[in-house]
Tab-separated table of C-alpha atoms in Angstrom:
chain	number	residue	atom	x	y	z
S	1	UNK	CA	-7.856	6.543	2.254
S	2	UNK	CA	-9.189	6.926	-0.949
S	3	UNK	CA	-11.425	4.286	-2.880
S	4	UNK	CA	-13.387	6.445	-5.400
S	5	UNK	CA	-14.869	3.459	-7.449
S	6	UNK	CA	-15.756	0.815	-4.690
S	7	UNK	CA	-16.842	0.978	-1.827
S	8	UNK	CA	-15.589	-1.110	1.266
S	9	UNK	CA	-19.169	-1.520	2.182
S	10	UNK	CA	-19.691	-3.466	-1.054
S	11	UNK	CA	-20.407	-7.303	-1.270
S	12	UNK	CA	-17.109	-8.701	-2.822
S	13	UNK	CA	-17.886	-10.394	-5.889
S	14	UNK	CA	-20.633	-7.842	-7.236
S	15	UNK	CA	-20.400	-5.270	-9.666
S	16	UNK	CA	-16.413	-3.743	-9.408
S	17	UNK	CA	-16.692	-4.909	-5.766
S	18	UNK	CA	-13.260	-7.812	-5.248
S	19	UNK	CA	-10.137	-7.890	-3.297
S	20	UNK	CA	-9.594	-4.476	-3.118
S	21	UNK	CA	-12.549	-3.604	-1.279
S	22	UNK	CA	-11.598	-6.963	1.333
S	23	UNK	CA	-8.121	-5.237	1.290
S	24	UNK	CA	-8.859	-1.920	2.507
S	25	UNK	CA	-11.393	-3.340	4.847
S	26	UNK	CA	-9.179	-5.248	6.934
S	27	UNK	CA	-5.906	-3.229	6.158
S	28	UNK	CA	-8.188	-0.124	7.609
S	29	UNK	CA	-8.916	-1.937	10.753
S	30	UNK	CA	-5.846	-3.453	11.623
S	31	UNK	CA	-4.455	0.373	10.970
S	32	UNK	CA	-6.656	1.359	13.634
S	33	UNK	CA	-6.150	-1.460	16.039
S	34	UNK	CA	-2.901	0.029	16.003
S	35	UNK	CA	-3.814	3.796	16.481
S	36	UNK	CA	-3.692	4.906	13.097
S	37	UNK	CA	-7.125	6.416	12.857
S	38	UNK	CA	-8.279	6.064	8.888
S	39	UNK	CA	-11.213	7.693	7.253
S	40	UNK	CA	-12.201	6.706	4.103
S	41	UNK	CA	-13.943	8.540	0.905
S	42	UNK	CA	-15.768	6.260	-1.356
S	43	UNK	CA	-18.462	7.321	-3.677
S	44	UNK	CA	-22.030	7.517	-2.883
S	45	UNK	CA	-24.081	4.623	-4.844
S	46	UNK	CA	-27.515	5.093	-2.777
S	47	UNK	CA	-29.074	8.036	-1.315
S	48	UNK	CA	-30.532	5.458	1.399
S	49	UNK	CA	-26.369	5.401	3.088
S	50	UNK	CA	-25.800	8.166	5.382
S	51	UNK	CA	-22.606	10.957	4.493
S	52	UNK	CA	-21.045	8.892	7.498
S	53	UNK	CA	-20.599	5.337	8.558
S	54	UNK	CA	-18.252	3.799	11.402
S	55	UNK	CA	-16.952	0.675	9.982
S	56	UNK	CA	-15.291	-0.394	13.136
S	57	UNK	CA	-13.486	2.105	16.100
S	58	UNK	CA	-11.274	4.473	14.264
S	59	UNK	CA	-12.299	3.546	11.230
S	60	UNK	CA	-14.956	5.877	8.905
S	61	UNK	CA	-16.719	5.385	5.962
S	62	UNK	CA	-17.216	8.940	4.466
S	63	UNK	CA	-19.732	8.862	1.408
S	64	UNK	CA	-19.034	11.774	-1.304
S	65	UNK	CA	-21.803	12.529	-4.143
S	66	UNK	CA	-20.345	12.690	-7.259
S	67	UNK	CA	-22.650	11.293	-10.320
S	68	UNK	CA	-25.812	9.895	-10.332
S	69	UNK	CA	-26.029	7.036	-7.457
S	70	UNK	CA	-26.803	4.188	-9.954
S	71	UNK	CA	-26.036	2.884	-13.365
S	72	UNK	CA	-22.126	4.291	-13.744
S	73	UNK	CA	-19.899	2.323	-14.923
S	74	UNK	CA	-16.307	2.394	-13.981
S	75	UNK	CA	-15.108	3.522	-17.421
S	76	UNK	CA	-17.915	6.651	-17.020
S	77	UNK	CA	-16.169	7.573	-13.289
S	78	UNK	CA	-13.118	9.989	-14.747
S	79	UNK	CA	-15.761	12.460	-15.526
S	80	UNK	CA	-17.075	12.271	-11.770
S	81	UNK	CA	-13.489	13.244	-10.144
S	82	UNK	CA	-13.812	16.828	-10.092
S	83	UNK	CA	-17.031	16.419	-8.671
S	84	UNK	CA	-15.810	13.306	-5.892
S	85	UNK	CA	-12.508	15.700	-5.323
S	86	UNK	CA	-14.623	18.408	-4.078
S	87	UNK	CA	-16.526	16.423	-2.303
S	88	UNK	CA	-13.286	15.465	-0.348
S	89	UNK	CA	-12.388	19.171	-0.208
S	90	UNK	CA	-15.756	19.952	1.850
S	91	UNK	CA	-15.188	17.335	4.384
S	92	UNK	CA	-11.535	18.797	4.964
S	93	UNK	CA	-12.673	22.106	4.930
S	94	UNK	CA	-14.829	21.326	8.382
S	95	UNK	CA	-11.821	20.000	10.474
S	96	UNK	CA	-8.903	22.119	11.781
S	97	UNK	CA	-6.079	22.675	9.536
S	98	UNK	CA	-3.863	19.547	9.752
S	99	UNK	CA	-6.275	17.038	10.547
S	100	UNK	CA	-4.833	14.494	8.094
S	101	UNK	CA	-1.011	13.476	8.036
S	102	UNK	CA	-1.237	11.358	4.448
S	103	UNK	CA	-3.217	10.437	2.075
S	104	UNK	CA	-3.432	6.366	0.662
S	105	UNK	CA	-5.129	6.297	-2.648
S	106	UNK	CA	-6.514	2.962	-4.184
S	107	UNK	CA	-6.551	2.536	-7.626
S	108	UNK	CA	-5.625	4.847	-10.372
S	109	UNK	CA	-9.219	6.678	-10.274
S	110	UNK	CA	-8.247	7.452	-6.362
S	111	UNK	CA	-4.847	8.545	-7.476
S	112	UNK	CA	-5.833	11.474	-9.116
S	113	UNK	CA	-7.467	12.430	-6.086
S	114	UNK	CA	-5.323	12.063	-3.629
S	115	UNK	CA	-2.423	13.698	-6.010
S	116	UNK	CA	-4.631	17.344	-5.591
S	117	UNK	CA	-5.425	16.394	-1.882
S	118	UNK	CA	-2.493	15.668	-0.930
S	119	UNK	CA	-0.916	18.851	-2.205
S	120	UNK	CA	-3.610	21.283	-1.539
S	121	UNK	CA	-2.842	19.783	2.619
S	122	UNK	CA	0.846	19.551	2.180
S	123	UNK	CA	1.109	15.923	3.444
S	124	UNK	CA	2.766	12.834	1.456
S	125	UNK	CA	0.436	10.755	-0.910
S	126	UNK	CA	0.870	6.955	-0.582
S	127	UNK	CA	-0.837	5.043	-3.661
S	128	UNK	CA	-1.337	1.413	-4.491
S	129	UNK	CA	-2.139	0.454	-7.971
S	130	UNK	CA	-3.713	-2.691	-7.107
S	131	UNK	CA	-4.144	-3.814	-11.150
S	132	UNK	CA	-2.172	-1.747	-14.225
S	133	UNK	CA	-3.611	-0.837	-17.425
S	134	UNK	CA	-0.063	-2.057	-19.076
S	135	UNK	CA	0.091	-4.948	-17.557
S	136	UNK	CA	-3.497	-5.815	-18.028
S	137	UNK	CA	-3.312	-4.807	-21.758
S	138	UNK	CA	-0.021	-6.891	-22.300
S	139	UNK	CA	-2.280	-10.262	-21.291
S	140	UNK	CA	-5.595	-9.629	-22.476
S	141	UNK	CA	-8.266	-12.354	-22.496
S	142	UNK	CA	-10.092	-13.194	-25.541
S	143	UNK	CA	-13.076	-10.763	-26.048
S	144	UNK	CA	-11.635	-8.921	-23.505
S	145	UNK	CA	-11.553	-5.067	-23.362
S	146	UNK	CA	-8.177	-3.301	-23.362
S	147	UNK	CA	-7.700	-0.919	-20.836
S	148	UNK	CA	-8.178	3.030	-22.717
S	149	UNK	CA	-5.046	5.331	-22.802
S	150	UNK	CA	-6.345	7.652	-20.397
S	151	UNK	CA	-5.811	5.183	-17.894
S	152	UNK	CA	-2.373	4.346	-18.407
S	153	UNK	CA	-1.608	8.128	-18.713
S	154	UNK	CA	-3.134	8.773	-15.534
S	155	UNK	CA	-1.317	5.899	-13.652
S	156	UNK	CA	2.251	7.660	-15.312
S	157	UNK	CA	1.141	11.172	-13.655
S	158	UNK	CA	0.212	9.720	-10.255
S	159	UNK	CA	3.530	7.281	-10.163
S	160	UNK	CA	5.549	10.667	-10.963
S	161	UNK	CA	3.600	12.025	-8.251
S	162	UNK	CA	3.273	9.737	-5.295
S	163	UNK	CA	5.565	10.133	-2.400
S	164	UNK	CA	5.146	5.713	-2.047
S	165	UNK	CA	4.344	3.584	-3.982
S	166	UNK	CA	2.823	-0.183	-1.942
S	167	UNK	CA	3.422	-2.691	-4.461
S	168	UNK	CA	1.630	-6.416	-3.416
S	169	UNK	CA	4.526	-8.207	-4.382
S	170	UNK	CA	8.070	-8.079	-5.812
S	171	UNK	CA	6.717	-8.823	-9.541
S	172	UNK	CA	4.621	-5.577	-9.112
S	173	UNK	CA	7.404	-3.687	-8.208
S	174	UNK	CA	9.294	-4.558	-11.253
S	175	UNK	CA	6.130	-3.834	-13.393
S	176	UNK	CA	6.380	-0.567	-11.395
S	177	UNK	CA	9.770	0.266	-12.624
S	178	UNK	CA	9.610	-1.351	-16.117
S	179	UNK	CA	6.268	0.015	-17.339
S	180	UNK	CA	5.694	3.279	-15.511
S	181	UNK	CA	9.749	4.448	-14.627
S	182	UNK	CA	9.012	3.977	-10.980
S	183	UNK	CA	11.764	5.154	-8.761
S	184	UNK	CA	12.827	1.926	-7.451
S	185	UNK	CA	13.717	3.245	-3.865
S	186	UNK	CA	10.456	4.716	-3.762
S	187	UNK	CA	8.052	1.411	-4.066
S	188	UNK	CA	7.577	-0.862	-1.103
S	189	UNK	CA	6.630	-4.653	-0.917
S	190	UNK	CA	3.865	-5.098	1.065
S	191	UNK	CA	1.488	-8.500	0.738
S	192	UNK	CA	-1.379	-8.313	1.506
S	193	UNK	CA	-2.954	-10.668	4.195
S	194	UNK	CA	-6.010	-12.447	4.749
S	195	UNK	CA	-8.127	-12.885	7.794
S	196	UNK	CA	-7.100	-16.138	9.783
S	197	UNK	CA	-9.749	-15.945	11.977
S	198	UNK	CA	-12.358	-16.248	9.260
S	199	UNK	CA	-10.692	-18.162	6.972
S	200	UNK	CA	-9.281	-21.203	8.500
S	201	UNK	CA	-10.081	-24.520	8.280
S	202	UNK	CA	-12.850	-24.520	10.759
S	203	UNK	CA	-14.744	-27.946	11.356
S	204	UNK	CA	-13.230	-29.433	7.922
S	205	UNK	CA	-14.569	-30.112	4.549
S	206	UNK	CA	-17.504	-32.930	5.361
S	207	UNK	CA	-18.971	-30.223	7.694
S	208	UNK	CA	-18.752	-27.467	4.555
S	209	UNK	CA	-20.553	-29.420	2.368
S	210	UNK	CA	-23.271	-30.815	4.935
S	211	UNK	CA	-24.041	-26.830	5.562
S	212	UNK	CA	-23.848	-26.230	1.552
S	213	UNK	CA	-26.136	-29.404	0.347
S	214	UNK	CA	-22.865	-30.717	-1.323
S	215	UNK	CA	-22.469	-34.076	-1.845
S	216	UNK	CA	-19.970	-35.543	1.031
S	217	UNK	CA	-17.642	-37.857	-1.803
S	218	UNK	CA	-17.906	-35.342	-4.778
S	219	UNK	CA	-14.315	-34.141	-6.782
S	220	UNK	CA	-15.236	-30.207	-6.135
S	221	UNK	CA	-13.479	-27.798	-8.311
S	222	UNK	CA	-14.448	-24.375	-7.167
S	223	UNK	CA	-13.966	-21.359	-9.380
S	224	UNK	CA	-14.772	-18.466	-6.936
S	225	UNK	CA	-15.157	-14.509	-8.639
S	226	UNK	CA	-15.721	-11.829	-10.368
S	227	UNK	CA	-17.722	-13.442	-13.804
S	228	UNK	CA	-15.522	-11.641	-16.404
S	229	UNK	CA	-12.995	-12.901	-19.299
S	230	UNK	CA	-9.968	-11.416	-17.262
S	231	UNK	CA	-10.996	-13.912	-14.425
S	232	UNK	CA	-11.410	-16.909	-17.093
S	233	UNK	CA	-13.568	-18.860	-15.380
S	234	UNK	CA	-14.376	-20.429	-19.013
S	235	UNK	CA	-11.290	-21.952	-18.773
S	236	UNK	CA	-12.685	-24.000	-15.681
S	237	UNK	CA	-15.307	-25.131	-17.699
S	238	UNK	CA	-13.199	-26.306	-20.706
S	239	UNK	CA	-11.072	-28.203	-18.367
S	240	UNK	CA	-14.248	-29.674	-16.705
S	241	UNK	CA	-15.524	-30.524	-20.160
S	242	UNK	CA	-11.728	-32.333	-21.198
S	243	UNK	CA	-12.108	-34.645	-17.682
S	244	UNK	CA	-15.429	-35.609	-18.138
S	245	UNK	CA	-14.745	-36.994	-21.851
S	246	UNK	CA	-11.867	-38.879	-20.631
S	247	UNK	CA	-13.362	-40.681	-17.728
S	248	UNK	CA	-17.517	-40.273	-18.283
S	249	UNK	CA	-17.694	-41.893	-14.707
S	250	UNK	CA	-16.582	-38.501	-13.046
S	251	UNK	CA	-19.772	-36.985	-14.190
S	252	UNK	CA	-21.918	-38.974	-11.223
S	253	UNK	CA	-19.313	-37.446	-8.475
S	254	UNK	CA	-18.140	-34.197	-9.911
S	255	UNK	CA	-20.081	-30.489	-8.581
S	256	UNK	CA	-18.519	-27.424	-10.530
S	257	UNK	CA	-20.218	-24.557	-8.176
S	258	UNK	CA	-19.156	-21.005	-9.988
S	259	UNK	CA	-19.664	-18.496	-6.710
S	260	UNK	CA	-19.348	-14.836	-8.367
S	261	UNK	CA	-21.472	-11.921	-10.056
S	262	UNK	CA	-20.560	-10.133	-13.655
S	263	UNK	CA	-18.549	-7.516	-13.618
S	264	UNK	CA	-16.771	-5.171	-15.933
S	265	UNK	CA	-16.703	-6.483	-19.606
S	266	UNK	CA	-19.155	-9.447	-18.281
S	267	UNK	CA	-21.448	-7.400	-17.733
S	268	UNK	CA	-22.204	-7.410	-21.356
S	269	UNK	CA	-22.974	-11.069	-22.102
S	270	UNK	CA	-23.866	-11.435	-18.209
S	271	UNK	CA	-25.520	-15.418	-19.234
S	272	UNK	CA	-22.442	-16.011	-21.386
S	273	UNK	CA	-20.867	-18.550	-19.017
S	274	UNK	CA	-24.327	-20.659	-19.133
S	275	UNK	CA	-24.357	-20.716	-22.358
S	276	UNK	CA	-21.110	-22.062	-22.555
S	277	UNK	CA	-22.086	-24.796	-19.839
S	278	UNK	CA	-24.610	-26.075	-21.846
S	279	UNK	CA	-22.597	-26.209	-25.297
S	280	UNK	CA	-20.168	-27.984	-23.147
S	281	UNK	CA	-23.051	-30.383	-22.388
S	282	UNK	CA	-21.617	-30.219	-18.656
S	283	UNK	CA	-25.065	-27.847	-16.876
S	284	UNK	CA	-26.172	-30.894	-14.961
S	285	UNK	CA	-22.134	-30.650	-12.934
S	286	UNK	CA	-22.037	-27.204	-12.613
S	287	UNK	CA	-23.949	-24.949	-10.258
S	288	UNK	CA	-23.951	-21.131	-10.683
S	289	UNK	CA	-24.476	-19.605	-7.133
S	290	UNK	CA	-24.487	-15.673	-6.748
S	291	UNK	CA	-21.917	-13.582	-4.872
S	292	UNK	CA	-22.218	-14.751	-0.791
S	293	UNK	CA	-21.294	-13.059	2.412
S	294	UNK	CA	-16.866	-13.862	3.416
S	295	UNK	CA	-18.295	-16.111	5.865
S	296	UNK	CA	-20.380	-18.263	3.498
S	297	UNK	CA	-17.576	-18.212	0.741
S	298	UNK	CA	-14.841	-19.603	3.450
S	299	UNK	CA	-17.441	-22.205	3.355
S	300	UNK	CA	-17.214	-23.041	-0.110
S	301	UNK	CA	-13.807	-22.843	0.645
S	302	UNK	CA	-13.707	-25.351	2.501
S	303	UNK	CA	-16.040	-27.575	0.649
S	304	UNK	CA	-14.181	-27.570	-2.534
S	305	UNK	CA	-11.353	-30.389	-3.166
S	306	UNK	CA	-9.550	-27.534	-5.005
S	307	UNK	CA	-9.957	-23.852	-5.966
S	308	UNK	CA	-9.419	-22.917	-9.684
S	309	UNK	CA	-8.182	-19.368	-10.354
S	310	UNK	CA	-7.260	-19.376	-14.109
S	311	UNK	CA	-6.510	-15.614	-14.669
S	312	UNK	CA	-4.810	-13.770	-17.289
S	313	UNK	CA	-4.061	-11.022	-14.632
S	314	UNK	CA	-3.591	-10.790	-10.806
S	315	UNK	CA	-2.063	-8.158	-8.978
S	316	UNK	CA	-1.902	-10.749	-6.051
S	317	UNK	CA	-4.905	-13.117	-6.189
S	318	UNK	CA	-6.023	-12.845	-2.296
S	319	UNK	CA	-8.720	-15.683	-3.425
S	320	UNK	CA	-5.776	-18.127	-3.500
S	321	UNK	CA	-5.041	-16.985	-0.092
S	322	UNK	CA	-8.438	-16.931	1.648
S	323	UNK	CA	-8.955	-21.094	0.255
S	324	UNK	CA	-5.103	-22.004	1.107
S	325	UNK	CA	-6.142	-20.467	4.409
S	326	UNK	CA	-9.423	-22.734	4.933
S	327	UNK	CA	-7.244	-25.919	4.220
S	328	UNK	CA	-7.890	-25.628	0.468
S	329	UNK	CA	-5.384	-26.492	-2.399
S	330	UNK	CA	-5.054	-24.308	-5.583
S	331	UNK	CA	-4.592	-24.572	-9.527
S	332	UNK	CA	-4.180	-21.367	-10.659
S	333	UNK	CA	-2.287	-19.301	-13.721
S	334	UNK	CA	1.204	-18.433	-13.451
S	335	UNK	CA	0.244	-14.646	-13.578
S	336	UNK	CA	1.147	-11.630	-11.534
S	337	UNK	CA	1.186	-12.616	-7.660
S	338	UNK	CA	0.080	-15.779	-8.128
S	339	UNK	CA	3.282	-17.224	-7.842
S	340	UNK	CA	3.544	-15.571	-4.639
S	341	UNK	CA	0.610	-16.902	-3.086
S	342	UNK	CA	0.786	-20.495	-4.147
S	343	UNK	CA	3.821	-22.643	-3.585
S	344	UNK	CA	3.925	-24.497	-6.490
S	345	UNK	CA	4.246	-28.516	-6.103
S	346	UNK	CA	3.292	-27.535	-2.016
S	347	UNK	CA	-0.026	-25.709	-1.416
S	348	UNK	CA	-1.053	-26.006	-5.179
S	349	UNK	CA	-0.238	-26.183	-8.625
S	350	UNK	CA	0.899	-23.581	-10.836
S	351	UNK	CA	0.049	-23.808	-14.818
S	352	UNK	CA	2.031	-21.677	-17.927
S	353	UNK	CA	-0.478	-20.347	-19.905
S	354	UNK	CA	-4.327	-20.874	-20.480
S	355	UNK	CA	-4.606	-24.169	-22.299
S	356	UNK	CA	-8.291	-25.881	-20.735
S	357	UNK	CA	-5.831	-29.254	-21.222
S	358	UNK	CA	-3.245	-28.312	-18.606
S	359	UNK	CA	-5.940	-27.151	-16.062
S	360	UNK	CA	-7.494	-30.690	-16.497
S	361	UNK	CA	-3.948	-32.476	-15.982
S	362	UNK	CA	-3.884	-30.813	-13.082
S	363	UNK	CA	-7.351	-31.339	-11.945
S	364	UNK	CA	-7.050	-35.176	-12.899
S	365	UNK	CA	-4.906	-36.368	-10.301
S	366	UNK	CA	-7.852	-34.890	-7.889
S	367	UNK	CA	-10.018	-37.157	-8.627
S	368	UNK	CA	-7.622	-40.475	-8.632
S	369	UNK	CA	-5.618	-40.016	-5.585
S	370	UNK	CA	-8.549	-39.886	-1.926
S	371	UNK	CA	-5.776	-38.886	-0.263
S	372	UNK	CA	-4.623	-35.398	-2.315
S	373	UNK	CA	-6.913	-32.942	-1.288
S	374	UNK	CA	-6.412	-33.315	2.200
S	375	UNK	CA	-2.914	-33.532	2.284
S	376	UNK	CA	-2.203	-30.581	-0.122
S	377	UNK	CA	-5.100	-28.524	1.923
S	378	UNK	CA	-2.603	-29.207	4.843
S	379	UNK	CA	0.369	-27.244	3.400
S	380	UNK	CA	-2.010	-24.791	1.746
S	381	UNK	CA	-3.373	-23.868	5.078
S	382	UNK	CA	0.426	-23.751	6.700
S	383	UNK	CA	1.480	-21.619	4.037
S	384	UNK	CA	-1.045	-18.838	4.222
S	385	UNK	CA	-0.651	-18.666	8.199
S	386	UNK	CA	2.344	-15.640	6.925
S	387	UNK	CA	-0.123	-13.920	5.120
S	388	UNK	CA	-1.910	-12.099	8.353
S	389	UNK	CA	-3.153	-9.105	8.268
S	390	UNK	CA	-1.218	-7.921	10.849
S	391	UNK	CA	1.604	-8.400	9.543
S	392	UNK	CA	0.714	-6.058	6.252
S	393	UNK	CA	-0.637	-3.588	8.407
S	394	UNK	CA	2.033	-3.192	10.305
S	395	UNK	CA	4.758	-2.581	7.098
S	396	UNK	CA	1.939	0.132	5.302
S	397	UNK	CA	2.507	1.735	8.507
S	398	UNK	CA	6.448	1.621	8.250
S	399	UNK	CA	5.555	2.631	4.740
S	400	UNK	CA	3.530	6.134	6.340
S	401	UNK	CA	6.472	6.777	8.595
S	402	UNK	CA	9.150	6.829	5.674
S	403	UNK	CA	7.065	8.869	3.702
S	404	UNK	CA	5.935	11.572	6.106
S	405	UNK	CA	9.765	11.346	7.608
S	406	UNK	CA	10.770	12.266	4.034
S	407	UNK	CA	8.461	15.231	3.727
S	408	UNK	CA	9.290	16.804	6.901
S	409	UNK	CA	13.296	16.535	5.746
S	410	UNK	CA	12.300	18.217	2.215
S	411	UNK	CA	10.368	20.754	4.365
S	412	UNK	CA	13.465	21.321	6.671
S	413	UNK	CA	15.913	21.370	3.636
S	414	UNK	CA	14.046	24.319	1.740
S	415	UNK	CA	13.499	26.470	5.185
């Protein structure tokens, strides 16, 4: 596996560190658990991390220099493949010819990698896009960035290139085929899970907010993410700020925690979303916590009476998934996989568009019915029971066996 410009060592919710780094961390285990062995190249960010690190049995972290270890952005990486590719070529270049059957990029960055790698070693190259610089630029946020046209060049090259393409859902797959001329026979649906034994509804949500200093009879909205205009989470606040003018009694039993670090254009007005907050005249109900450890977030999971995931883009929105799965309903935007991991009217609510009005109809009924919460967190939590792990690791692998079936018949066909 390839994942040149995270690493699955990284705290989600830092830097470029989110769902993709969760994904190939449990989607890499569960491989092994099933005796596909996975090593995987990320790029060296410290000179304190050994070349080398077993993240669980069969599964290896490989660290590759390429660029200095801090202070790169993502949009700076392109220049750093060459360097990361070689990198890759060394560690190959120690092991006996054959040593890997197929390569699984991440990300277009990793694609361009794994397109040389995996024809310099003659073996099939799987790649997941996880987001698209089309798609992304077709539903830009205000003040966001749009994605530069070496990206979406690059994606074209490594879709004409890959042997698979792992789509998260069946959206993606169209976006596949309508943006990037994706042979349609050659992408497979595959959603991604979440872990059920960490995120589950555990002792409840009194117990969550005991361990979290959260009041026990607070309306919770949670926003939980990367801090960036793509994720919206000023939407959230908008919404909170609509509420709290209509009814000014919600203000003595409303907590707005924000769990999440900067990241890509953030990172340029990193103290943009306190500003906002107080403009709003709503700091005293919001809390701004920093990016926690998976087990600490599936507590503030569980805490909040709702997660709020406004976002202009999701490839599949495994946030959604990971609070559905601690008992935890969702209003979130009717983007990308969303729609896939909520069930509208059942385990959330799904909203057209960004207005901060329709995320506070939604939030509204909240904070008038006691009984909503609970019985919405009910469904939430029986719907994402079918997104385990297992499950997804057990299609990527059908997904290997296609792919390396169909490289042996080309092999056979041209003698």
């Amino acid at each position: 596996m390839l994942s040149v410009h995270t690493s699955p060592l990284h705290q989600p919710g830092t830097g470029d560190a989110g769902g993709m780094n969760v994904y190939i961390v449990e989607l890499a285990k569960r491989l092994a658990a099933i005796d596909i062995e996975v090593e995987i190249f990320t790029r060296a960010t410290t000179a304190a991390l050994p070349p080398s690190v077993e993240l669980a049995p069969g599964v290896l972290v490989r660290h590759v220099d390429a660029g200095p270890y801090e202070g790169l952005a993502k949009e700076e990486l392109p220049a750093q493949l060459c360097a990361f590719t070689h990198g890759v070529m060394r560690a190959w270049a120690g092991h006996r010819p054959g040593h890997y059957d197929l390569v699984h990029s991440h990300y277009w960055l990793s694609g361009h990698v794994g397109w040389l790698a995996a024809e310099r070693w003659g073996v099939p190259l799987v790649h997941a896009m996880h987001t698209m610089a089309k798609v992304k630029n077709a539903a830009l946020a205000a003040g966001d960035t749009p994605e530069p046209a070496a990206r979406v060049i690059g994606e074209q090259q490594i879709v004409r290139a890959a042997d698979r393409l792992i789509a998260n859902t069946g959206g993606e797959a169209d976006e596949l085929v309508h943006h990037y001329e994706a042979a349609r026979e050659l992408v497979a649906v595959v959603h991604p899970g979440v872990n059920l034994d960490r995120f589950r509804p555990a002792d409840g949500r009194a117990a969550a907010r005991a361990r979290l200093g959260l009041p026990a009879d607070a309306l919770i909205p949670l926003f939980a993410g990367r801090i960036q205009p793509l994720k919206a989470p000023d939407i959230l606040l908008h919404a909170v700020a609509h509420l709290l003018e209509e009814d000014p009694s919600l203000r003595e039993r409303m907590v707005v925690p924000v769990v999440g670090g900067p990241s890509g254009s953030g990172l340029a007005k990193p103290e943009g979303l306190h500003k906002l907050a107080a403009r709003l005249g709503i700091c005293d109900v919001v809390r701004f916590r920093p990016p926690c450890a998976q087990d600490e977030l599936a507590d503030w999971y569980r805490a909040a009476s709702v997660l709020v995931m406004p976002s202009y883009s999701e490839s599949f929105g495994l946030v959604a998934i990971e609070a559905q799965a601690c008992g935890t309903p969702v209003v979130a935007a009717s983007v990308g996989g969303l729609p896939v991991a909520v069930r509208d009217g059942v385990s959330g609510t799904l909203i057209q568009g960004h207005d901060p009005a329709d995320y506070a109809r939604a939030l509204r009924p909240f904070a008038s019915e006691p009984g909503r919460a609970e019985r919405m967190g009910a469904a939430a939590a029986r719907h994402a029971e079918s997104f385990g792990w297992d499950t997804a690791a057990a299609a990527t692998a059908d997904v290997y066996a296609e792919a390396m079936r169909e490289r042996r018949r080309l092999r056979s066909a041209h003698g």
